[in-house]
mmCIF file of C-alpha atoms in Angstrom:
data_model
loop_
_atom_site.group_PDB
_atom_site.id
_atom_site.type_symbol
_atom_site.label_atom_id
_atom_site.label_comp_id
_atom_site.label_asym_id
_atom_site.label_seq_id
_atom_site.Cartn_x
_atom_site.Cartn_y
_atom_site.Cartn_z
ATOM 1 C CA MET A 279 8.662 -45.542 -98.972
ATOM 2 C CA VAL A 280 6.440 -42.521 -98.419
ATOM 3 C CA ARG A 281 7.246 -39.746 -100.862
ATOM 4 C CA MET A 282 6.371 -36.222 -99.785
ATOM 5 C CA GLU A 283 5.132 -33.720 -102.322
ATOM 6 C CA MET A 284 7.484 -30.800 -102.988
ATOM 7 C CA ARG A 285 6.306 -27.419 -101.787
ATOM 8 C CA ARG A 286 6.843 -25.074 -104.743
ATOM 9 C CA ILE A 287 7.467 -21.450 -103.757
ATOM 10 C CA THR A 288 6.065 -18.909 -106.202
ATOM 11 C CA ASP A 289 5.431 -15.946 -103.875
ATOM 12 C CA PRO A 290 8.444 -13.582 -103.658
ATOM 13 C CA GLU A 291 7.442 -12.551 -100.121
ATOM 14 C CA VAL A 292 7.702 -16.174 -98.999
ATOM 15 C CA LEU A 293 11.037 -16.648 -100.755
ATOM 16 C CA LYS A 294 12.302 -13.460 -99.110
ATOM 17 C CA GLY A 295 12.198 -15.417 -95.842
ATOM 18 C CA LEU A 296 15.361 -17.225 -97.007
ATOM 19 C CA ALA A 297 17.197 -14.165 -98.353
ATOM 20 C CA GLN A 298 19.022 -13.562 -95.059
ATOM 21 C CA PRO A 299 22.163 -15.701 -94.431
ATOM 22 C CA VAL A 300 21.361 -16.485 -90.769
ATOM 23 C CA ARG A 301 17.883 -17.672 -91.761
ATOM 24 C CA GLN A 302 19.280 -20.019 -94.384
ATOM 25 C CA LYS A 303 21.679 -21.472 -91.808
ATOM 26 C CA LEU A 304 18.928 -21.863 -89.189
ATOM 27 C CA TYR A 305 16.669 -23.602 -91.692
ATOM 28 C CA ARG A 306 19.520 -25.901 -92.759
ATOM 29 C CA LEU A 307 20.365 -26.810 -89.154
ATOM 30 C CA LEU A 308 16.748 -27.631 -88.349
ATOM 31 C CA THR A 309 16.540 -29.727 -91.521
ATOM 32 C CA GLN A 310 19.726 -31.605 -90.602
ATOM 33 C CA LEU A 311 19.392 -31.954 -86.834
ATOM 34 C CA GLY A 312 15.658 -32.038 -86.295
ATOM 35 C CA PRO A 313 13.846 -30.010 -83.624
ATOM 36 C CA ALA A 314 15.954 -27.667 -81.499
ATOM 37 C CA THR A 315 15.574 -24.704 -79.189
ATOM 38 C CA GLY A 316 16.520 -21.208 -80.216
ATOM 39 C CA ALA A 317 19.251 -21.276 -77.554
ATOM 40 C CA THR A 318 20.780 -24.457 -79.003
ATOM 41 C CA LEU A 319 20.707 -23.007 -82.529
ATOM 42 C CA SER A 320 22.178 -19.735 -81.300
ATOM 43 C CA LYS A 321 25.126 -21.583 -79.716
ATOM 44 C CA ARG A 322 25.742 -23.617 -82.890
ATOM 45 C CA LEU A 323 25.773 -20.518 -85.083
ATOM 46 C CA GLY A 324 27.470 -18.186 -82.607
ATOM 47 C CA THR A 325 24.622 -15.680 -82.902
ATOM 48 C CA ASP A 326 22.838 -13.554 -80.322
ATOM 49 C CA PRO A 327 19.827 -15.430 -78.863
ATOM 50 C CA GLY A 328 17.504 -12.464 -79.497
ATOM 51 C CA GLN A 329 18.644 -12.250 -83.102
ATOM 52 C CA THR A 330 18.176 -16.010 -83.509
ATOM 53 C CA SER A 331 14.637 -15.848 -82.101
ATOM 54 C CA TYR A 332 13.771 -12.999 -84.468
ATOM 55 C CA HIS A 333 15.004 -14.943 -87.506
ATOM 56 C CA LEU A 334 13.153 -18.096 -86.393
ATOM 57 C CA ARG A 335 9.914 -16.109 -86.141
ATOM 58 C CA GLU A 336 10.511 -14.681 -89.631
ATOM 59 C CA LEU A 337 11.110 -18.184 -90.999
ATOM 60 C CA ALA A 338 7.874 -19.300 -89.319
ATOM 61 C CA LYS A 339 5.944 -16.419 -90.938
ATOM 62 C CA ALA A 340 7.220 -17.592 -94.329
ATOM 63 C CA GLY A 341 6.252 -21.215 -93.564
ATOM 64 C CA PHE A 342 9.750 -22.724 -93.426
ATOM 65 C CA VAL A 343 9.795 -23.606 -89.717
ATOM 66 C CA GLU A 344 7.192 -24.195 -87.047
ATOM 67 C CA ASP A 345 6.919 -24.039 -83.292
ATOM 68 C CA VAL A 346 6.887 -27.414 -81.493
ATOM 69 C CA PRO A 347 5.307 -26.578 -78.108
ATOM 70 C CA GLU A 348 4.920 -30.234 -77.065
ATOM 71 C CA LEU A 349 8.723 -30.509 -76.693
ATOM 72 C CA ALA A 350 9.002 -27.594 -74.252
ATOM 73 C CA ARG A 351 9.688 -28.517 -70.629
ATOM 74 C CA ASP A 352 8.524 -25.138 -69.322
ATOM 75 C CA ARG A 353 6.958 -21.893 -70.559
ATOM 76 C CA ARG A 354 10.299 -20.239 -71.301
ATOM 77 C CA GLU A 355 11.629 -23.016 -73.539
ATOM 78 C CA ARG A 356 10.648 -22.797 -77.218
ATOM 79 C CA TRP A 357 11.364 -25.579 -79.703
ATOM 80 C CA TRP A 358 11.406 -25.218 -83.483
ATOM 81 C CA ARG A 359 11.517 -27.639 -86.404
ATOM 82 C CA ALA A 360 11.701 -27.372 -90.173
ATOM 83 C CA VAL A 361 8.324 -27.844 -91.817
ATOM 84 C CA PRO A 362 8.463 -31.431 -93.134
ATOM 85 C CA GLY A 363 8.941 -32.087 -96.822
ATOM 86 C CA PRO A 364 11.069 -30.757 -99.646
ATOM 87 C CA THR A 365 10.887 -27.155 -100.839
ATOM 88 C CA GLY A 366 11.765 -25.867 -104.298
ATOM 89 C CA TRP A 367 11.578 -22.769 -106.449
ATOM 90 C CA SER A 368 12.669 -21.492 -109.837
ATOM 91 C CA SER A 369 13.765 -17.998 -110.810
ATOM 92 C CA LEU A 370 11.313 -18.329 -113.731
ATOM 93 C CA ASP A 371 8.466 -18.141 -111.195
ATOM 94 C CA PHE A 372 9.479 -14.572 -110.285
ATOM 95 C CA PRO A 373 9.106 -12.454 -113.455
ATOM 96 C CA THR A 374 8.849 -9.016 -111.799
ATOM 97 C CA PRO A 375 12.000 -6.966 -111.106
ATOM 98 C CA GLU A 376 11.395 -7.274 -107.344
ATOM 99 C CA GLY A 377 10.850 -11.026 -107.638
ATOM 100 C CA GLN A 378 14.000 -11.428 -109.721
ATOM 101 C CA ALA A 379 16.011 -9.425 -107.152
ATOM 102 C CA ILE A 380 14.766 -11.641 -104.304
ATOM 103 C CA SER A 381 15.350 -14.821 -106.310
ATOM 104 C CA SER A 382 18.885 -13.718 -107.217
ATOM 105 C CA ALA A 383 19.697 -12.784 -103.610
ATOM 106 C CA VAL A 384 18.496 -16.144 -102.261
ATOM 107 C CA LYS A 385 20.347 -18.107 -104.945
ATOM 108 C CA ALA A 386 23.556 -16.113 -104.414
ATOM 109 C CA GLN A 387 23.430 -16.707 -100.659
ATOM 110 C CA THR A 388 22.728 -20.408 -101.207
ATOM 111 C CA VAL A 389 25.766 -20.770 -103.489
ATOM 112 C CA ILE A 390 27.974 -18.863 -101.024
ATOM 113 C CA ASP A 391 26.848 -21.184 -98.219
ATOM 114 C CA GLU A 392 27.420 -24.312 -100.316
ATOM 115 C CA PHE A 393 30.976 -23.357 -101.174
ATOM 116 C CA GLU A 394 31.750 -22.226 -97.612
ATOM 117 C CA ARG A 395 30.715 -25.703 -96.498
ATOM 118 C CA VAL A 396 32.971 -27.355 -99.103
ATOM 119 C CA ARG A 397 35.853 -25.148 -97.945
ATOM 120 C CA GLY A 398 35.104 -26.072 -94.318
ATOM 121 C CA TYR A 399 35.310 -29.762 -95.176
ATOM 122 C CA GLU A 400 38.553 -29.329 -97.108
ATOM 123 C CA GLN A 401 40.100 -27.391 -94.219
ATOM 124 C CA SER A 402 39.147 -30.120 -91.744
ATOM 125 C CA ARG A 403 39.496 -33.147 -94.037
ATOM 126 C CA ASP A 404 42.359 -34.662 -92.028
ATOM 127 C CA THR A 405 40.138 -34.795 -88.912
ATOM 128 C CA TRP A 406 37.974 -37.412 -90.673
ATOM 129 C CA SER A 407 38.899 -41.094 -90.890
ATOM 130 C CA GLU A 408 40.523 -42.420 -94.049
ATOM 131 C CA GLN A 409 37.278 -44.281 -94.748
ATOM 132 C CA TRP A 410 35.320 -41.005 -94.779
ATOM 133 C CA GLN A 411 37.990 -39.228 -96.811
ATOM 134 C CA ALA A 412 37.925 -42.003 -99.420
ATOM 135 C CA ALA A 413 34.116 -41.895 -99.601
ATOM 136 C CA ALA A 414 33.907 -38.106 -100.067
ATOM 137 C CA MET A 415 33.914 -36.967 -103.674
ATOM 138 C CA SER A 416 34.319 -34.028 -105.955
ATOM 139 C CA SER A 417 33.780 -34.175 -109.690
ATOM 140 C CA ASP A 418 33.229 -31.980 -112.667
ATOM 141 C CA SER A 419 32.371 -32.858 -116.239
ATOM 142 C CA PHE A 420 32.013 -31.016 -119.508
ATOM 143 C CA LEU A 421 29.150 -32.316 -121.639
ATOM 144 C CA ARG A 422 27.424 -31.145 -124.804
ATOM 145 C CA LEU A 423 23.679 -31.457 -124.247
ATOM 146 C CA THR A 424 20.390 -29.966 -125.391
ATOM 147 C CA PRO A 425 18.128 -28.319 -122.788
ATOM 148 C CA ALA A 426 15.926 -31.454 -122.829
ATOM 149 C CA GLU A 427 18.937 -33.721 -122.249
ATOM 150 C CA LEU A 428 20.175 -31.573 -119.356
ATOM 151 C CA ALA A 429 16.662 -31.627 -117.857
ATOM 152 C CA GLY A 430 16.616 -35.429 -118.168
ATOM 153 C CA MET A 431 20.021 -35.790 -116.533
ATOM 154 C CA THR A 432 19.126 -33.486 -113.632
ATOM 155 C CA GLN A 433 15.827 -35.333 -113.135
ATOM 156 C CA GLU A 434 17.695 -38.653 -112.873
ATOM 157 C CA LEU A 435 20.198 -37.164 -110.414
ATOM 158 C CA HIS A 436 17.367 -35.708 -108.340
ATOM 159 C CA GLU A 437 15.531 -39.048 -108.240
ATOM 160 C CA LEU A 438 18.726 -40.786 -107.139
ATOM 161 C CA VAL A 439 19.298 -38.293 -104.310
ATOM 162 C CA VAL A 440 15.647 -38.507 -103.205
ATOM 163 C CA ARG A 441 15.893 -42.318 -103.091
ATOM 164 C CA TRP A 442 19.047 -42.168 -100.935
ATOM 165 C CA LYS A 443 17.455 -39.508 -98.696
ATOM 166 C CA GLN A 444 14.469 -41.780 -98.089
ATOM 167 C CA LEU A 445 16.748 -44.738 -97.329
ATOM 168 C CA SER A 446 18.741 -42.539 -94.951
ATOM 169 C CA ASN A 447 15.586 -41.449 -93.121
ATOM 170 C CA GLU A 448 14.375 -45.044 -92.813
ATOM 171 C CA ARG A 449 17.720 -46.243 -91.465
ATOM 172 C CA ASP A 450 17.913 -43.390 -88.951
ATOM 173 C CA ALA A 451 14.456 -44.337 -87.665
ATOM 174 C CA GLN A 452 15.610 -47.854 -86.784
ATOM 175 C CA PRO A 453 16.486 -48.442 -83.118
ATOM 176 C CA ASP A 454 19.814 -50.064 -84.021
ATOM 177 C CA ALA A 455 20.954 -47.270 -86.372
ATOM 178 C CA ASP A 456 24.596 -47.519 -87.410
ATOM 179 C CA PRO A 457 26.698 -45.335 -85.054
ATOM 180 C CA ASP A 458 29.094 -44.536 -87.928
ATOM 181 C CA ARG A 459 26.327 -42.653 -89.769
ATOM 182 C CA GLU A 460 27.167 -38.951 -90.283
ATOM 183 C CA HIS A 461 25.419 -36.034 -91.948
ATOM 184 C CA VAL A 462 26.517 -35.882 -95.597
ATOM 185 C CA PHE A 463 26.069 -32.781 -97.738
ATOM 186 C CA ALA A 464 25.676 -33.345 -101.482
ATOM 187 C CA PHE A 465 25.089 -30.569 -103.964
ATOM 188 C CA PHE A 466 25.308 -30.371 -107.734
ATOM 189 C CA HIS A 467 25.280 -27.512 -110.176
ATOM 190 C CA ALA A 468 24.638 -28.168 -113.849
ATOM 191 C CA PHE A 469 24.252 -25.228 -116.206
ATOM 192 C CA PRO A 470 25.070 -24.083 -119.741
ATOM 193 C CA GLU A 471 28.439 -22.415 -120.239
ATOM 194 C CA ARG A 472 30.129 -20.758 -123.182
ATOM 195 C CA PRO A 473 33.900 -21.208 -122.918
#
């Protein structure tokens, strides 16, 4: 398994590229679906093609997506893809008031998107087979941990997800990939709380 190095974002101007909701959705779609044209992405999101093109260019300026000219069939067609590899950032890397505002805006929009996606699944759950419904999960736990213990637990969870992501990529690359394979969204939040 080839493991790609995580791109760590520490420049608030780069992170600002993800502060806009349409940009986050475009980046997510390109990450999930692979290369696509602006027109295809616009149809999937229900956005204006000009607006979609603008946001794709802004994502490209920030280094989140890139043009894929070799996929174009003519001069008018423009293909885009997510820049390969994982991306991460921490609010601790943005100590200035402006950096904190950008970091907070991106995180807030990310959380909104995550929970909208959970709600979307729950509203359409009965359209999925019983097998898929049984495999889907939701869980919460209340633990008493030190910061070091929480860091250890989240590291283990991250390693587990990365391993399954790599297996998923390898299986998708096989010519006889399982036709029952679907996109699966997994997200976890673990944080201190005072009841």
